[in-house]
Short mmCIF file of C-alpha atoms in Angstrom, two decimals:
data_model
loop_
_atom_site.label_atom_id
_atom_site.label_comp_id
_atom_site.label_asym_id
_atom_site.label_seq_id
_atom_site.Cartn_x
_atom_site.Cartn_y
_atom_site.Cartn_z
CA MET Z 1 12.35 -20.19 -13.14
CA ARG Z 2 9.54 -18.28 -11.34
CA LYS Z 3 10.84 -14.83 -9.83
CA LYS Z 4 10.78 -14.90 -6.21
CA MET Z 5 12.07 -12.25 -3.73
CA TYR Z 6 11.81 -14.17 -0.17
CA PHE Z 7 12.51 -13.57 3.39
CA GLU Z 8 12.62 -16.50 6.33
CA GLN Z 9 11.49 -14.49 8.93
CA PRO Z 10 8.92 -11.86 9.37
CA CYS Z 11 8.94 -8.32 9.36
CA ARG Z 12 7.45 -5.62 12.16
CA LEU Z 13 5.75 -2.81 10.10
CA THR Z 14 5.41 -0.18 13.01
CA LYS Z 15 2.58 2.77 11.97
CA ARG Z 16 4.90 4.35 8.41
CA SER Z 17 4.29 8.29 10.57
CA GLN Z 18 7.07 6.83 13.18
CA PRO Z 19 8.89 4.17 10.78
CA ASP Z 20 12.32 3.62 12.46
CA ALA Z 21 14.70 5.07 11.21
CA SER Z 22 17.85 3.69 12.10
CA ASP Z 23 17.93 0.38 11.31
CA GLY Z 24 15.27 1.02 7.62
CA THR Z 25 12.73 -1.95 8.81
CA TRP Z 26 9.86 -0.04 6.78
CA SER Z 27 12.26 -0.24 3.42
CA HIS Z 28 14.55 -2.71 3.85
CA PHE Z 29 12.70 -5.55 4.73
CA GLY Z 30 8.68 -4.65 4.27
CA LEU Z 31 7.22 -5.78 0.35
CA PRO Z 32 5.32 -4.08 -1.23
CA LEU Z 33 1.82 -4.88 -3.89
CA GLY Z 34 0.05 -1.36 -5.11
CA ASN Z 35 -1.87 -0.94 -8.77
CA GLY Z 36 -0.56 2.16 -10.00
CA ARG Z 37 -3.18 4.04 -7.41
CA MET Z 38 -3.26 1.72 -4.25
CA GLY Z 39 -0.01 0.46 -3.19
CA ALA Z 40 0.23 -1.16 0.42
CA MET Z 41 3.26 -2.09 2.24
CA LEU Z 42 3.34 -6.24 4.02
CA GLY Z 43 5.28 -7.36 6.48
CA GLY Z 44 3.73 -10.82 7.00
CA GLU Z 45 4.00 -10.30 11.25
CA VAL Z 46 2.68 -14.23 12.35
CA PHE Z 47 0.16 -13.12 15.13
CA GLN Z 48 -0.59 -9.86 14.51
CA GLU Z 49 -0.29 -8.40 11.25
CA VAL Z 50 0.10 -4.76 10.43
CA ILE Z 51 -1.06 -3.76 6.67
CA GLN Z 52 0.09 0.11 5.69
CA PHE Z 53 -1.99 1.46 3.11
CA ASN Z 54 -1.92 4.71 0.81
CA GLU Z 55 -3.59 6.16 -1.92
CA GLU Z 56 -1.36 8.12 -5.02
CA THR Z 57 -4.12 11.55 -4.53
CA LEU Z 58 -3.61 11.72 -0.22
CA PHE Z 59 -1.52 15.40 -0.02
CA ASN Z 60 -1.91 17.09 2.36
CA GLY Z 61 -0.80 20.97 1.19
CA GLY Z 62 -2.38 22.71 -1.61
CA PRO Z 63 -4.98 24.49 -1.64
CA LEU Z 64 -6.42 25.66 2.07
CA ALA Z 65 -8.60 27.80 2.93
CA ASP Z 66 -6.72 31.05 4.37
CA GLN Z 67 -3.68 30.92 1.43
CA MET Z 68 -3.83 30.86 -2.64
CA TYR Z 69 -1.98 28.32 -3.74
CA GLN Z 70 0.65 29.16 -6.66
CA HIS Z 71 1.94 25.15 -6.97
CA GLY Z 72 4.72 26.71 -5.56
CA ASN Z 73 5.44 29.86 -8.22
CA ALA Z 74 6.96 32.65 -7.43
CA SER Z 75 4.24 34.99 -8.51
CA ASN Z 76 7.46 37.31 -10.33
CA ARG Z 77 9.20 35.36 -11.25
CA GLY Z 78 9.77 37.04 -14.56
CA GLU Z 79 10.87 39.36 -14.08
CA ASP Z 80 13.02 37.58 -11.53
CA LEU Z 81 14.38 36.06 -14.01
CA GLN Z 82 15.14 38.92 -16.40
CA GLU Z 83 17.51 40.45 -13.54
CA ILE Z 84 18.73 37.48 -12.55
CA GLN Z 85 20.27 37.28 -16.28
CA ALA Z 86 21.41 40.76 -16.00
CA LEU Z 87 23.56 40.53 -13.35
CA LEU Z 88 25.02 36.91 -14.93
CA LEU Z 89 25.98 39.50 -18.85
CA ALA Z 90 26.85 41.25 -16.52
CA GLY Z 91 29.76 39.04 -14.20
CA GLU Z 92 27.62 39.72 -10.91
CA ASN Z 93 27.41 35.38 -10.45
CA GLU Z 94 27.40 35.59 -6.99
CA LYS Z 95 24.65 37.62 -6.90
CA ALA Z 96 22.55 36.16 -8.97
CA ALA Z 97 22.92 32.55 -7.90
CA MET Z 98 21.80 33.91 -4.61
CA LEU Z 99 19.01 35.59 -6.35
CA CYS Z 100 18.15 32.60 -8.12
CA GLN Z 101 17.69 31.11 -4.83
CA GLN Z 102 15.73 33.05 -3.32
CA GLN Z 103 13.23 33.42 -6.33
CA LEU Z 104 13.49 30.72 -8.53
CA VAL Z 105 13.97 27.96 -5.76
CA GLY Z 106 9.46 28.14 -4.95
CA LEU Z 107 7.66 29.00 -2.48
CA GLU Z 108 7.11 26.55 0.62
CA ALA Z 109 3.74 27.65 1.64
CA GLY Z 110 1.32 24.97 0.42
CA TYR Z 111 3.78 22.77 -0.40
CA GLY Z 112 2.53 19.31 0.95
CA ALA Z 113 3.94 15.68 1.16
CA TYR Z 114 2.25 11.94 0.06
CA GLN Z 115 0.36 10.71 3.57
CA ASN Z 116 -0.31 7.38 4.81
CA LEU Z 117 -3.83 5.96 5.13
CA GLY Z 118 -3.69 3.50 7.62
CA GLU Z 119 -2.80 0.86 8.83
CA LEU Z 120 -5.17 -2.68 8.75
CA VAL Z 121 -4.25 -4.75 11.95
CA ILE Z 122 -5.00 -8.39 11.83
CA GLY Z 123 -4.74 -10.37 15.42
CA TYR Z 124 -4.34 -14.39 14.91
CA GLN Z 125 -5.63 -15.77 18.23
CA PHE Z 126 -3.50 -19.21 17.52
CA ALA Z 127 -3.82 -22.02 20.26
CA GLU Z 128 0.34 -22.32 20.22
CA THR Z 129 3.09 -20.22 19.96
CA GLU Z 130 6.16 -22.46 18.14
CA VAL Z 131 6.91 -21.36 14.58
CA SER Z 132 7.59 -22.90 11.89
CA GLY Z 133 8.84 -23.08 8.41
CA TYR Z 134 8.03 -19.41 8.07
CA ARG Z 135 9.03 -17.78 4.36
CA ARG Z 136 6.91 -14.39 2.72
CA GLU Z 137 7.53 -13.74 -0.71
CA LEU Z 138 7.03 -11.40 -3.28
CA ASP Z 139 5.87 -13.13 -6.17
CA LEU Z 140 7.58 -10.98 -9.24
CA ASP Z 141 5.82 -13.00 -11.96
CA GLN Z 142 2.24 -12.36 -10.76
CA ALA Z 143 2.93 -9.49 -7.94
CA ILE Z 144 0.99 -11.19 -5.31
CA HIS Z 145 2.48 -11.47 -0.93
CA ARG Z 146 2.57 -14.80 0.73
CA ALA Z 147 3.23 -16.42 3.74
CA SER Z 148 3.67 -20.22 5.10
CA PHE Z 149 4.57 -21.22 7.83
CA CYS Z 150 3.66 -23.06 10.75
CA VAL Z 151 2.45 -22.89 14.51
CA GLY Z 152 3.03 -26.14 16.01
CA GLN Z 153 0.75 -28.19 13.70
CA ASN Z 154 -1.36 -26.45 11.72
CA GLN Z 155 -0.18 -24.77 8.46
CA VAL Z 156 -0.65 -21.72 7.72
CA ARG Z 157 -0.51 -20.15 4.41
CA ARG Z 158 -1.39 -16.07 3.61
CA GLN Z 159 -2.28 -14.88 -0.48
CA SER Z 160 -2.18 -10.32 -1.01
CA PHE Z 161 -2.76 -9.06 -3.75
CA ILE Z 162 -3.87 -5.67 -5.75
CA SER Z 163 -5.70 -5.75 -8.28
CA GLU Z 164 -5.90 -3.53 -11.42
CA PRO Z 165 -8.94 -4.71 -12.99
CA ASP Z 166 -11.23 -4.81 -9.76
CA GLN Z 167 -9.76 -1.39 -7.92
CA LEU Z 168 -9.46 -3.63 -4.58
CA PHE Z 169 -6.66 -5.16 -1.89
CA VAL Z 170 -6.97 -8.49 -1.65
CA HIS Z 171 -6.11 -10.95 1.15
CA HIS Z 172 -6.72 -14.22 1.10
CA PHE Z 173 -6.11 -16.93 4.97
CA SER Z 174 -6.35 -20.28 5.40
CA SER Z 175 -5.61 -22.21 8.07
CA GLN Z 176 -5.72 -26.66 8.91
CA THR Z 177 -6.94 -25.40 12.09
CA ALA Z 178 -10.73 -23.15 13.00
CA ILE Z 179 -9.14 -20.32 15.13
CA ASP Z 180 -10.12 -16.51 16.42
CA LEU Z 181 -9.33 -13.09 13.85
CA LEU Z 182 -9.83 -9.57 15.99
CA ILE Z 183 -9.30 -6.46 12.84
CA ALA Z 184 -9.15 -3.50 13.35
CA PHE Z 185 -7.72 -0.14 11.58
CA GLN Z 186 -5.88 3.02 12.79
CA SER Z 187 -4.55 5.83 11.24
CA GLU Z 188 -2.92 9.51 12.35
CA HIS Z 189 -5.63 11.11 10.84
CA PRO Z 190 -9.08 11.91 12.07
CA TYR Z 191 -12.15 9.07 10.96
CA ARG Z 192 -15.38 8.04 11.33
CA LEU Z 193 -15.61 4.33 11.59
CA ASP Z 194 -19.41 2.96 10.94
CA GLN Z 195 -20.42 -0.46 10.42
CA THR Z 196 -21.34 -2.34 7.85
CA GLU Z 197 -23.32 -6.24 6.37
CA GLN Z 198 -20.07 -7.77 6.75
CA GLY Z 199 -17.04 -5.41 7.78
CA TRP Z 200 -17.27 -0.94 7.90
CA GLN Z 201 -16.64 1.67 6.50
CA VAL Z 202 -13.74 4.04 6.84
CA LYS Z 203 -14.41 7.99 6.38
CA GLY Z 204 -12.02 10.53 7.42
CA TYR Z 205 -9.72 13.80 6.03
CA LEU Z 206 -6.80 15.52 6.14
CA GLN Z 207 -6.43 17.68 8.82
CA ASP Z 208 -4.58 21.32 7.00
CA ASN Z 209 -6.21 21.29 3.56
CA GLN Z 210 -9.53 18.67 4.86
CA LEU Z 211 -9.61 16.39 1.56
CA GLN Z 212 -11.51 13.38 2.21
CA PHE Z 213 -10.84 9.38 1.96
CA ALA Z 214 -12.74 6.40 2.12
CA PHE Z 215 -11.55 3.08 3.30
CA GLU Z 216 -13.97 0.20 2.68
CA LEU Z 217 -13.89 -3.21 4.04
CA THR Z 218 -15.21 -6.52 4.26
CA LEU Z 219 -15.30 -10.24 4.37
CA LEU Z 220 -15.67 -13.51 2.70
CA PHE Z 221 -16.17 -16.20 4.91
CA ASP Z 222 -18.43 -19.96 4.99
CA GLN Z 223 -17.66 -20.65 8.11
CA GLY Z 224 -17.39 -18.95 11.35
CA THR Z 225 -19.21 -15.94 13.13
CA LEU Z 226 -18.59 -12.69 13.08
CA GLU Z 227 -18.81 -10.23 16.00
CA VAL Z 228 -18.26 -6.36 16.35
CA SER Z 229 -17.53 -4.75 19.33
CA GLY Z 230 -17.12 -1.11 18.78
CA GLU Z 231 -14.43 -0.99 15.96
CA MET Z 232 -13.18 -4.02 16.55
CA LEU Z 233 -14.35 -6.82 14.34
CA LYS Z 234 -14.45 -10.48 15.87
CA LEU Z 235 -14.27 -13.41 13.28
CA LYS Z 236 -14.46 -16.45 14.94
CA GLU Z 237 -13.84 -20.28 14.74
CA CYS Z 238 -13.34 -19.81 10.97
CA SER Z 239 -10.61 -21.51 8.68
CA GLU Z 240 -10.67 -19.60 5.99
CA VAL Z 241 -11.50 -16.35 4.78
CA THR Z 242 -11.30 -13.80 2.33
CA LEU Z 243 -10.73 -9.52 2.89
CA LEU Z 244 -11.28 -6.61 0.18
CA VAL Z 245 -10.37 -3.79 1.38
CA GLY Z 246 -10.82 -0.63 -1.13
CA ILE Z 247 -10.19 3.63 -1.12
CA VAL Z 248 -11.09 6.45 -2.68
CA THR Z 249 -10.28 10.02 -2.08
CA ASN Z 250 -12.04 13.57 -2.97
CA TYR Z 251 -9.83 14.77 -5.23
CA ALA Z 252 -9.90 15.74 -8.63
CA PRO Z 253 -7.58 17.43 -11.01
CA ASP Z 254 -9.66 20.50 -11.89
CA PHE Z 255 -7.85 24.15 -11.12
CA PRO Z 256 -7.98 25.49 -8.49
CA LYS Z 257 -10.08 24.10 -5.71
CA TYR Z 258 -9.36 20.11 -6.88
CA ARG Z 259 -12.38 18.58 -5.36
CA GLN Z 260 -14.82 16.81 -5.79
CA SER Z 261 -18.09 15.38 -3.63
CA LEU Z 262 -16.27 11.78 -2.05
CA PRO Z 263 -17.25 8.77 -4.56
CA ASN Z 264 -18.31 6.79 -2.23
CA GLN Z 265 -21.53 5.27 -4.51
CA ARG Z 266 -18.24 3.90 -6.84
CA LEU Z 267 -16.49 2.24 -3.96
CA ILE Z 268 -19.58 0.73 -3.12
CA GLU Z 269 -20.33 -0.71 -6.38
CA GLN Z 270 -16.56 -2.23 -6.85
CA ILE Z 271 -16.95 -4.12 -3.09
CA THR Z 272 -20.22 -5.50 -4.43
CA LYS Z 273 -18.32 -6.88 -7.58
CA GLY Z 274 -14.96 -8.33 -5.75
CA ARG Z 275 -17.74 -9.64 -3.51
CA GLN Z 276 -19.83 -11.52 -6.12
CA HIS Z 277 -16.35 -12.75 -7.76
CA ARG Z 278 -15.35 -14.64 -5.02
CA PHE Z 279 -10.91 -14.83 -4.19
CA THR Z 280 -10.38 -17.16 -7.41
CA MET Z 281 -12.12 -15.26 -9.72
CA LEU Z 282 -10.07 -12.02 -8.37
CA LYS Z 283 -6.82 -13.10 -8.71
CA GLN Z 284 -7.37 -14.40 -12.35
CA ARG Z 285 -8.30 -11.50 -13.16
CA HIS Z 286 -5.26 -10.06 -11.69
CA LEU Z 287 -3.36 -12.27 -12.88
CA VAL Z 288 -4.27 -11.58 -16.16
CA ASP Z 289 -3.91 -7.80 -15.91
CA TYR Z 290 -0.48 -7.77 -14.49
CA GLN Z 291 1.29 -10.79 -16.44
CA ALA Z 292 0.17 -8.63 -19.86
CA LEU Z 293 2.51 -5.96 -18.47
CA PHE Z 294 4.90 -7.47 -17.15
CA ASN Z 295 5.85 -10.09 -19.55
CA ARG Z 296 7.06 -7.68 -21.29
CA VAL Z 297 10.34 -8.08 -20.71
CA ASP Z 298 13.12 -10.42 -18.90
CA LEU Z 299 16.58 -10.63 -18.86
CA GLN Z 300 18.36 -13.10 -16.94
CA LEU Z 301 22.34 -11.77 -15.79
CA VAL Z 302 23.39 -14.64 -14.56
CA ALA Z 303 23.23 -18.72 -16.35
CA GLN Z 304 21.59 -20.28 -12.66
CA GLU Z 305 19.96 -18.36 -10.82
CA GLN Z 306 20.66 -19.23 -6.79
CA ASP Z 307 17.53 -19.39 -4.36
CA LEU Z 308 18.32 -17.12 -1.66
CA PRO Z 309 16.14 -15.11 0.97
CA VAL Z 310 17.04 -10.72 -0.02
CA ASN Z 311 19.40 -11.12 2.24
CA GLN Z 312 21.67 -12.77 1.13
CA ILE Z 313 21.09 -12.26 -2.62
CA ILE Z 314 22.74 -8.10 -1.23
CA THR Z 315 25.24 -9.76 -0.34
CA ASN Z 316 25.90 -11.77 -3.20
CA GLY Z 317 25.55 -8.93 -5.17
CA GLY Z 318 21.75 -8.07 -6.55
CA TYR Z 319 21.02 -9.96 -9.42
CA ARG Z 320 17.36 -9.73 -9.83
CA TRP Z 321 16.98 -6.29 -8.35
CA LEU Z 322 15.88 -5.45 -12.40
CA ASN Z 323 12.83 -7.56 -11.43
CA TYR Z 324 11.97 -6.18 -9.20
CA CYS Z 325 11.80 -3.08 -10.45
CA THR Z 326 10.14 -4.19 -13.14
CA ILE Z 327 7.71 -4.77 -10.66
CA MET Z 328 7.94 -1.45 -9.36
CA VAL Z 329 6.83 0.18 -12.02
CA VAL Z 330 4.12 -1.68 -13.04
CA ILE Z 331 2.59 -1.43 -9.71
CA CYS Z 332 3.85 1.61 -9.06
#
């Protein structure tokens, strides 16, 4: 039996920088994708889909122009440790504990946090509003997110994954009836958006440490007309389209600056290669790579698994979470 986690309703993802802490929407109902470097969270919304992106090196903090970065370590830690040892030997445990807290825990200066890169917002302009047969799922065997539903009589299908071999996020949309799509980008970080032949490239940076990032989107479609209005892409009369997204930063594991030139050429090459492969080949390359890892482990704890949505699985004991943990190990 294919291992899948699914919901029978969409999840509205707001900006990750402002998560809904009251109901845990982002963490409880969003479904994640990743390839170890890039990550995405999807909620499968019907009319306006928000896809949140991040990248493993996008941290604030670290080396800043106005301070020396010491990895959170105090410069006199060795001397402090000797004093703490002497206090412990003298039976001054409370003083030793206080000094540990003050001197060994680490420095806050320059200590950063993982950052959300931004969101891709896709508006689907369906002619009708009645939705039926909704289902979204994370296929654990394939690391593919799918959403399927009908809007009126129009059958809609979406598939998404993040490829390790091609280093791209891939999002495929198909509809029985041609519709218009509106596509935009949003981020809490400063950025500039430049038009490309079939999409745009975003270049931005983190304000405190000036870490740079580039995010490029390109569209693959055979039917329809692409219009660009400011920072908005409008794909008119389209029944099938594939979105490719690539991300790079100028982080480098090179002390003390941890920076390099933004590898924009590498990003362009990844997008160009993805355009040549198209959706079917990109999906096949992703599956070969992913399943070689995921299929190393298979554990079934019940004689026959019930086909239930995630909220009911949790209520009934959560027996499918081992497979979910396995996919998280692979994609993260």
